[in-house]
Amino acid sequence: MTAIGAIIGLTVTIYLILKKFNAAYSLILGAIIGGIAGGLSLPNTVALMIEGVKDISPAVIRILSAGVLSGVLVKTGAASRIALTITKTLGEGNAIIALILSTFLLTAIGVFIDVAVITVAPIALAIGKGMDYSKMKLLLAMIIGGKCGNIISPNPNTIIAAENFHADLPSVMYINLLPAVIGLIFAVWLIKLFPNKGERITESLETHDTSSLPSFASSIIGPLVSIFLLGLRPLFNIVVDPLIALPAGGIIGIIAMKKTGIFKESLSYGLEKMSVVAVLLIGTGTIAGIIKNSTLKDVILSGLDNLPLGESLIAPVSGALMSAVTASTTAGAAIASSSFSDVILGAGISAVWGAAMINSGATILDHLPHGSFFHATAGSVEMNLKERLKLIGYESIMGAILAIGSFICHFFI
């Protein structure tokens, strides 16, 4: 199948998403048009689409199970308690750094990055009103912290990248730890340099009752259990699949917080969030099946041939390109890892590093305006779209730092 067919399919997908069509249907239609435009018959196009969906189905199951931990963290108030504890511990003088660390930790332990920003936003608005920070500065702090946490988290983007490379999930998480720390240091430097310009918080803020929130110690138990179980494989060669480890952390966590009465509600919330991702991944699977069987990867490789370490660059570059198409870390990582894993492995890059670099590359352009993340984060602080657009460049720089850090570290680790 020709590369031009895949490019046409991706172009159709981008156009439809920009026009606010459902992302999953946009991807499916783009796959059909791309396959036919690339020279395939309709039956062969459908067959490749189904093959692509089959490739990601194991990851879909694991992602659905991850909803247990995510739902428990959000609905019990554990995520809010963790964020509040960080901001109080660091004090008023370091409040803006506390926002970075809050979203970093929340995403690192398995909360969706957009949910992490929405969770921390009320705290950020209170800080901003008291210290006269602009909404732009507050939102940027939360987003760049979340991006750092997202490359080491058991979130769908990491799960799908590890699954498509048949790599060990804990290893994919842990191996990006140093790039995440480097990114975190850069994030603190960036937010200190960022001018405190833009709209201020003028409206009166409601005082939220925090008395019903669980303690910090009980809030952190669930994530620690999941991380411990996932860490048994690299440490002691005891395999506990994420399908077990992530729900186990959620169940033990809700028991520790003594909030079993809202377990059903937590499950429903987690399933709702993960179902949206699962449906999106089915769409990405269809177009990934088309791209994987096209010559697009050869075109990208030939374009990188003249660059030093060109073959090694295909992992972060493909992650960045596909996240730009979908404006989603998860969908970008899914399409890139499904379509380019064979080429990346063939270039001599290990499965773990291939998955890790695609995952970090997918953070470069996942915040573009045709995706939900852009609008959800703007809404979290009631920011107008003109100001939200001004943050895109800074977010892209942050994602690039993470991808470059991951790319460089894979030569030394």
Coordinates of C-alpha atoms in Angstrom, one line a residue:
M1 CA 0.0 0.0 0.0
T2 CA 1.3 3.4 -0.9
A3 CA 2.4 6.1 1.6
I4 CA 0.1 8.6 -0.2
G5 CA -2.9 6.6 0.8
A6 CA -1.9 6.7 4.5
I7 CA -1.3 10.4 4.3
I8 CA -4.7 11.0 2.7
G9 CA -6.3 8.9 5.4
L10 CA -4.6 10.9 8.1
T11 CA -5.5 14.1 6.4
V12 CA -9.2 13.1 6.3
T13 CA -9.0 12.2 10.0
I14 CA -7.5 15.5 11.0
Y15 CA -10.0 17.4 9.0
L16 CA -12.9 15.6 10.6
I17 CA -11.6 16.0 14.1
L18 CA -11.1 19.7 13.4
K19 CA -14.7 19.9 12.4
K20 CA -15.7 18.4 15.7
F21 CA -16.7 15.0 14.4
N22 CA -16.4 12.1 16.9
A23 CA -12.7 11.2 17.0
A24 CA -13.2 7.4 16.9
Y25 CA -15.4 7.6 13.8
S26 CA -13.1 10.1 12.2
L27 CA -10.2 7.6 12.6
I28 CA -12.3 4.7 11.2
L29 CA -13.4 6.7 8.2
G30 CA -9.8 8.0 7.6
A31 CA -8.6 4.4 7.7
I32 CA -11.2 3.3 5.0
I33 CA -10.4 6.2 2.7
G34 CA -6.6 5.8 3.3
G35 CA -6.7 2.1 2.4
I36 CA -8.7 2.6 -0.8
A37 CA -6.6 5.6 -1.8
G38 CA -3.5 3.6 -1.2
G39 CA -4.5 1.0 -3.7
L40 CA -6.2 -1.7 -1.6
S41 CA -9.6 -3.2 -2.3
L42 CA -12.4 -2.6 0.2
P43 CA -12.3 -6.1 1.6
N44 CA -8.5 -5.9 2.1
T45 CA -8.8 -2.5 3.7
V46 CA -11.4 -3.8 6.2
A47 CA -9.2 -6.9 6.9
L48 CA -6.2 -4.7 7.8
M49 CA -8.4 -2.4 10.0
I50 CA -9.6 -5.4 11.9
E51 CA -6.1 -6.7 12.2
G52 CA -5.1 -3.4 13.7
V53 CA -7.8 -3.5 16.3
K54 CA -6.9 -7.1 17.2
D55 CA -3.3 -5.9 17.9
I56 CA -4.4 -3.5 20.5
S57 CA -7.2 -5.5 22.2
P58 CA -5.0 -6.8 25.0
A59 CA -4.1 -3.2 25.9
V60 CA -7.8 -2.2 25.9
I61 CA -8.5 -4.8 28.6
R62 CA -5.7 -3.6 30.8
I63 CA -6.7 0.0 30.3
L64 CA -10.3 -0.8 31.4
S65 CA -9.0 -2.5 34.5
A66 CA -6.8 0.6 35.3
G67 CA -10.1 2.5 35.7
V68 CA -10.5 0.9 39.2
L69 CA -7.5 2.7 40.6
S70 CA -8.2 6.0 38.7
G71 CA -11.8 6.0 39.8
V72 CA -10.9 5.4 43.4
L73 CA -8.3 8.2 43.5
V74 CA -10.7 10.7 42.1
K75 CA -14.1 9.8 43.7
T76 CA -12.8 9.2 47.2
G77 CA -11.0 12.6 47.3
A78 CA -7.6 10.9 47.5
A79 CA -6.3 12.9 44.5
S80 CA -7.5 16.2 46.1
R81 CA -5.9 15.3 49.5
I82 CA -2.5 14.5 47.8
A83 CA -2.6 17.8 46.0
L84 CA -3.6 19.8 49.1
T85 CA -0.9 18.1 51.2
I86 CA 1.8 19.0 48.7
T87 CA 0.8 22.7 48.5
K88 CA 0.6 23.0 52.3
T89 CA 3.9 21.3 52.8
L90 CA 5.8 23.5 50.4
G91 CA 4.2 26.7 51.8
E92 CA 3.0 29.9 50.2
G93 CA 6.5 30.9 48.9
N94 CA 6.7 27.8 46.7
A95 CA 3.0 27.6 45.8
I96 CA 3.5 27.6 42.0
I97 CA 6.1 24.8 42.3
A98 CA 3.6 22.9 44.4
L99 CA 1.1 23.0 41.5
I100 CA 3.8 21.4 39.3
L101 CA 4.5 18.7 41.8
S102 CA 0.8 18.1 42.5
T103 CA -0.1 17.3 38.9
F104 CA 3.2 15.5 38.4
L105 CA 2.4 13.1 41.3
L106 CA -1.2 12.6 40.4
T107 CA -0.5 11.7 36.8
A108 CA 2.5 9.6 37.8
I109 CA 0.3 7.4 40.1
G110 CA -2.4 6.8 37.4
V111 CA -4.7 9.8 37.2
F112 CA -5.5 11.1 33.7
I113 CA -3.6 14.3 33.0
D114 CA -6.7 16.3 32.2
V115 CA -8.4 15.0 35.4
A116 CA -5.3 15.8 37.4
V117 CA -5.4 19.4 36.1
I118 CA -9.1 19.7 36.8
T119 CA -8.5 18.2 40.4
V120 CA -5.8 20.7 41.2
A121 CA -7.4 23.7 39.5
P122 CA -9.5 24.8 42.5
I123 CA -6.3 24.9 44.6
A124 CA -4.5 26.8 41.9
L125 CA -7.3 29.4 41.6
A126 CA -7.2 29.9 45.4
I127 CA -3.4 30.4 45.2
G128 CA -3.7 32.6 42.2
K129 CA -6.2 34.9 43.9
G130 CA -4.2 35.2 47.0
M131 CA -0.8 35.8 45.3
D132 CA -2.0 37.6 42.2
Y133 CA -0.9 35.0 39.7
S134 CA -2.4 35.0 36.2
K135 CA -4.5 32.1 35.0
M136 CA -1.9 31.5 32.2
K137 CA 0.9 31.0 34.7
L138 CA -1.2 28.7 36.9
L139 CA -2.5 26.5 34.1
L140 CA 1.0 26.2 32.5
A141 CA 2.4 25.1 35.9
M142 CA -0.2 22.3 36.1
I143 CA 0.1 21.2 32.5
I144 CA 3.9 20.9 32.4
G145 CA 3.9 19.1 35.8
G146 CA 1.3 16.7 34.4
K147 CA 3.3 16.0 31.2
C148 CA 6.4 15.0 33.3
G149 CA 4.3 12.6 35.3
N150 CA 2.5 11.2 32.2
I151 CA 5.6 9.5 30.8
I152 CA 6.1 7.4 33.9
S153 CA 2.5 6.6 34.8
P154 CA 0.4 3.5 34.4
N155 CA -1.9 5.6 32.3
P156 CA -3.4 4.4 28.9
N157 CA -0.6 6.0 26.9
T158 CA 2.1 4.0 28.7
I159 CA 0.1 0.8 28.7
I160 CA -0.6 0.9 25.0
A161 CA 3.0 1.7 24.1
A162 CA 4.3 -1.2 26.2
E163 CA 1.7 -3.6 24.9
N164 CA 2.4 -2.9 21.2
F165 CA 6.2 -3.4 21.8
H166 CA 5.5 -6.5 24.0
A167 CA 7.6 -4.7 26.6
D168 CA 7.3 -5.0 30.4
L169 CA 5.1 -2.1 31.6
P170 CA 7.0 -1.4 34.8
S171 CA 10.3 -1.2 32.9
V172 CA 8.7 1.3 30.4
M173 CA 7.5 3.4 33.4
Y174 CA 10.8 3.3 35.4
I175 CA 13.1 3.8 32.5
N176 CA 11.6 7.2 31.8
L177 CA 12.1 8.2 35.4
L178 CA 15.3 10.1 34.8
P179 CA 13.9 12.0 31.8
A180 CA 10.8 12.9 33.9
V181 CA 13.1 14.3 36.7
I182 CA 15.1 16.3 34.1
G183 CA 11.8 17.6 32.8
L184 CA 10.6 18.4 36.2
I185 CA 13.7 20.5 36.9
F186 CA 13.2 22.3 33.5
A187 CA 9.5 22.8 34.4
V188 CA 10.4 24.6 37.6
W189 CA 12.9 26.8 35.7
L190 CA 10.3 27.5 32.9
I191 CA 7.5 28.5 35.2
K192 CA 9.8 30.9 37.1
L193 CA 10.8 32.6 33.9
F194 CA 7.2 32.7 32.5
P195 CA 5.9 36.2 32.7
N196 CA 3.0 36.7 35.1
K197 CA 0.8 38.2 32.4
G198 CA -2.8 37.7 31.3
E199 CA -6.2 37.6 33.0
R200 CA -6.2 37.6 36.8
I201 CA -8.7 35.8 39.1
T202 CA -11.2 38.4 40.2
E203 CA -14.3 36.4 41.1
S204 CA -14.9 35.3 44.6
L205 CA -13.9 31.7 45.3
E206 CA -16.0 29.2 47.2
T207 CA -14.4 27.7 50.3
H208 CA -14.5 23.9 49.8
D209 CA -15.0 21.6 52.7
T210 CA -12.0 19.4 53.1
S211 CA -13.0 17.7 56.3
S212 CA -14.4 14.7 54.5
L213 CA -11.2 14.0 52.5
P214 CA -9.2 11.0 53.6
S215 CA -5.8 11.4 55.2
F216 CA -2.7 11.6 53.1
A217 CA -1.3 8.4 54.4
S218 CA -4.4 6.4 53.5
S219 CA -4.8 8.3 50.1
I220 CA -1.3 7.2 48.9
I221 CA -1.7 3.5 49.9
G222 CA -3.5 2.4 46.8
P223 CA -1.0 3.8 44.3
L224 CA 1.9 2.5 46.4
V225 CA 0.4 -1.0 46.4
S226 CA 0.0 -0.9 42.6
I227 CA 3.6 0.4 42.1
F228 CA 4.9 -2.3 44.5
L229 CA 3.1 -5.1 42.6
L230 CA 4.3 -3.8 39.2
G231 CA 7.8 -3.5 40.6
L232 CA 8.0 -7.2 41.6
R233 CA 8.9 -8.2 38.1
P234 CA 12.0 -6.1 37.5
L235 CA 13.1 -6.5 41.1
F236 CA 12.4 -10.2 41.9
N237 CA 11.2 -11.6 38.5
I238 CA 7.7 -12.1 40.0
V239 CA 5.2 -11.3 37.3
V240 CA 2.0 -9.4 38.4
D241 CA 0.2 -8.2 35.3
P242 CA -1.2 -4.7 35.3
L243 CA -4.6 -6.3 34.8
I244 CA -4.2 -7.4 38.5
A245 CA -1.9 -4.8 40.0
L246 CA -3.9 -1.7 39.1
P247 CA -7.3 -2.9 40.3
A248 CA -5.7 -4.4 43.4
G249 CA -4.2 -1.0 44.3
G250 CA -7.7 0.6 43.9
I251 CA -9.4 -2.0 46.1
I252 CA -6.8 -1.9 48.9
G253 CA -6.7 1.9 48.7
I254 CA -10.5 2.3 49.2
I255 CA -10.4 -0.1 52.1
A256 CA -7.6 1.8 53.7
M257 CA -9.5 5.1 53.3
K258 CA -12.7 3.4 54.8
K259 CA -14.7 4.6 51.8
T260 CA -16.0 1.2 50.6
G261 CA -19.5 2.7 50.5
I262 CA -18.7 4.6 47.3
F263 CA -16.8 1.7 45.6
K264 CA -19.6 1.2 43.1
E265 CA -19.6 4.9 42.3
S266 CA -15.8 4.9 41.9
L267 CA -16.0 1.9 39.6
S268 CA -18.6 3.6 37.4
Y269 CA -16.5 6.8 37.2
G270 CA -13.3 4.9 36.3
L271 CA -15.1 2.7 33.7
E272 CA -16.7 5.8 32.2
K273 CA -13.3 7.5 31.8
M274 CA -11.6 4.4 30.5
S275 CA -14.4 3.5 28.1
V276 CA -13.9 6.7 26.3
V277 CA -10.3 5.8 25.8
A278 CA -11.1 2.2 24.8
V279 CA -13.5 3.4 22.1
L280 CA -10.8 5.9 20.9
L281 CA -8.3 3.1 20.8
I282 CA -10.5 1.0 18.6
G283 CA -10.5 3.8 16.1
T284 CA -6.7 4.2 16.4
G285 CA -6.3 0.5 15.8
T286 CA -8.1 0.7 12.5
I287 CA -5.9 3.5 11.1
A288 CA -2.8 1.9 12.7
G289 CA -3.5 -1.3 10.7
I290 CA -3.5 0.8 7.5
I291 CA -0.4 2.8 8.3
K292 CA 1.5 -0.3 9.4
N293 CA 0.9 -2.0 6.0
S294 CA 1.8 1.1 4.0
T295 CA 5.1 2.5 2.9
L296 CA 4.7 5.6 5.1
K297 CA 7.2 4.3 7.6
D298 CA 9.7 4.0 4.7
V299 CA 9.1 7.6 3.7
I300 CA 9.7 8.8 7.3
L301 CA 12.8 6.7 7.5
S302 CA 14.2 8.1 4.2
G303 CA 13.5 11.6 5.5
L304 CA 15.5 10.8 8.7
D305 CA 18.4 9.0 6.9
N306 CA 20.4 12.2 6.4
L307 CA 20.2 13.1 10.1
P308 CA 22.7 11.7 12.6
L309 CA 21.1 8.8 14.5
G310 CA 18.2 9.0 12.0
E311 CA 16.9 5.5 12.7
S312 CA 16.8 6.1 16.4
L313 CA 14.8 9.3 15.9
I314 CA 11.8 7.4 14.4
A315 CA 10.5 6.5 17.9
P316 CA 10.1 10.1 19.3
V317 CA 9.3 11.6 15.9
S318 CA 6.5 9.1 15.1
G319 CA 5.1 9.7 18.6
A320 CA 5.1 13.4 18.0
L321 CA 3.6 13.2 14.6
M322 CA 0.8 10.9 15.6
S323 CA -0.1 12.9 18.7
A324 CA -0.3 16.0 16.4
V325 CA -2.8 14.1 14.2
T326 CA -5.0 13.1 17.1
A327 CA -4.2 15.8 19.7
S328 CA -4.1 12.9 22.2
T329 CA -1.2 11.3 24.0
T330 CA -3.0 8.0 24.2
A331 CA -4.1 7.9 20.5
G332 CA -0.7 9.2 19.4
A333 CA 1.2 6.6 21.3
A334 CA -1.2 3.9 20.1
I335 CA -0.9 4.7 16.4
A336 CA 2.9 5.2 16.5
S337 CA 3.7 2.1 18.5
S338 CA 1.3 -0.1 16.4
S339 CA 2.6 1.2 13.1
F340 CA 6.3 1.7 13.7
S341 CA 7.3 -0.9 16.4
D342 CA 8.7 -3.4 13.8
V343 CA 10.8 -0.7 12.2
I344 CA 12.1 0.6 15.5
L345 CA 13.0 -2.9 16.7
G346 CA 14.6 -3.5 13.4
A347 CA 16.8 -0.5 14.0
G348 CA 18.3 -2.2 17.0
I349 CA 16.4 -0.3 19.7
S350 CA 15.1 -2.4 22.6
A351 CA 11.4 -2.9 23.0
V352 CA 11.4 -1.0 26.4
W353 CA 13.2 2.0 25.0
G354 CA 11.1 2.1 21.8
A355 CA 7.9 2.2 23.9
A356 CA 9.4 4.8 26.3
M357 CA 10.6 7.1 23.5
I358 CA 7.3 7.0 21.6
N359 CA 5.5 7.7 24.9
S360 CA 7.6 10.8 25.6
G361 CA 7.4 11.9 22.0
A362 CA 3.6 11.8 22.2
T363 CA 3.7 14.6 24.7
I364 CA 5.1 17.1 22.3
L365 CA 1.9 18.0 20.4
D366 CA -0.9 16.3 22.3
H367 CA -2.3 19.6 23.4
L368 CA -3.4 21.0 20.0
P369 CA -6.8 22.7 19.8
H370 CA -8.5 19.9 17.9
G371 CA -8.2 17.7 20.9
S372 CA -10.2 17.5 24.2
F373 CA -7.2 18.2 26.4
F374 CA -6.9 21.8 25.1
H375 CA -10.5 22.6 25.9
A376 CA -10.8 20.7 29.2
T377 CA -7.8 22.4 30.7
A378 CA -8.9 25.8 29.5
G379 CA -12.3 25.2 31.2
S380 CA -10.7 24.1 34.5
V381 CA -9.6 27.7 35.1
E382 CA -12.3 29.4 32.9
M383 CA -9.6 30.7 30.5
N384 CA -10.5 32.3 27.2
L385 CA -9.3 30.5 24.1
K386 CA -7.1 33.4 23.0
E387 CA -4.9 33.1 26.1
R388 CA -5.1 29.3 26.0
L389 CA -3.6 29.3 22.5
K390 CA -0.6 31.3 23.8
L391 CA 0.4 28.4 26.0
I392 CA 0.8 25.9 23.2
G393 CA 4.4 26.8 22.4
Y394 CA 5.5 26.4 26.0
E395 CA 3.7 23.1 26.3
S396 CA 5.5 21.9 23.1
I397 CA 8.8 23.0 24.5
M398 CA 8.1 21.0 27.6
G399 CA 7.2 17.9 25.6
A400 CA 10.3 18.3 23.5
I401 CA 12.5 18.4 26.6
L402 CA 10.9 15.1 27.8
A403 CA 11.4 13.5 24.4
I404 CA 15.0 14.7 24.0
G405 CA 15.8 13.5 27.6
S406 CA 14.4 10.1 26.8
F407 CA 16.2 10.0 23.5
I408 CA 19.6 10.9 25.1
C409 CA 19.1 8.6 28.1
H410 CA 18.5 5.5 25.9
F411 CA 22.2 5.7 24.7
F412 CA 23.5 5.6 28.3
I413 CA 21.1 3.4 30.2

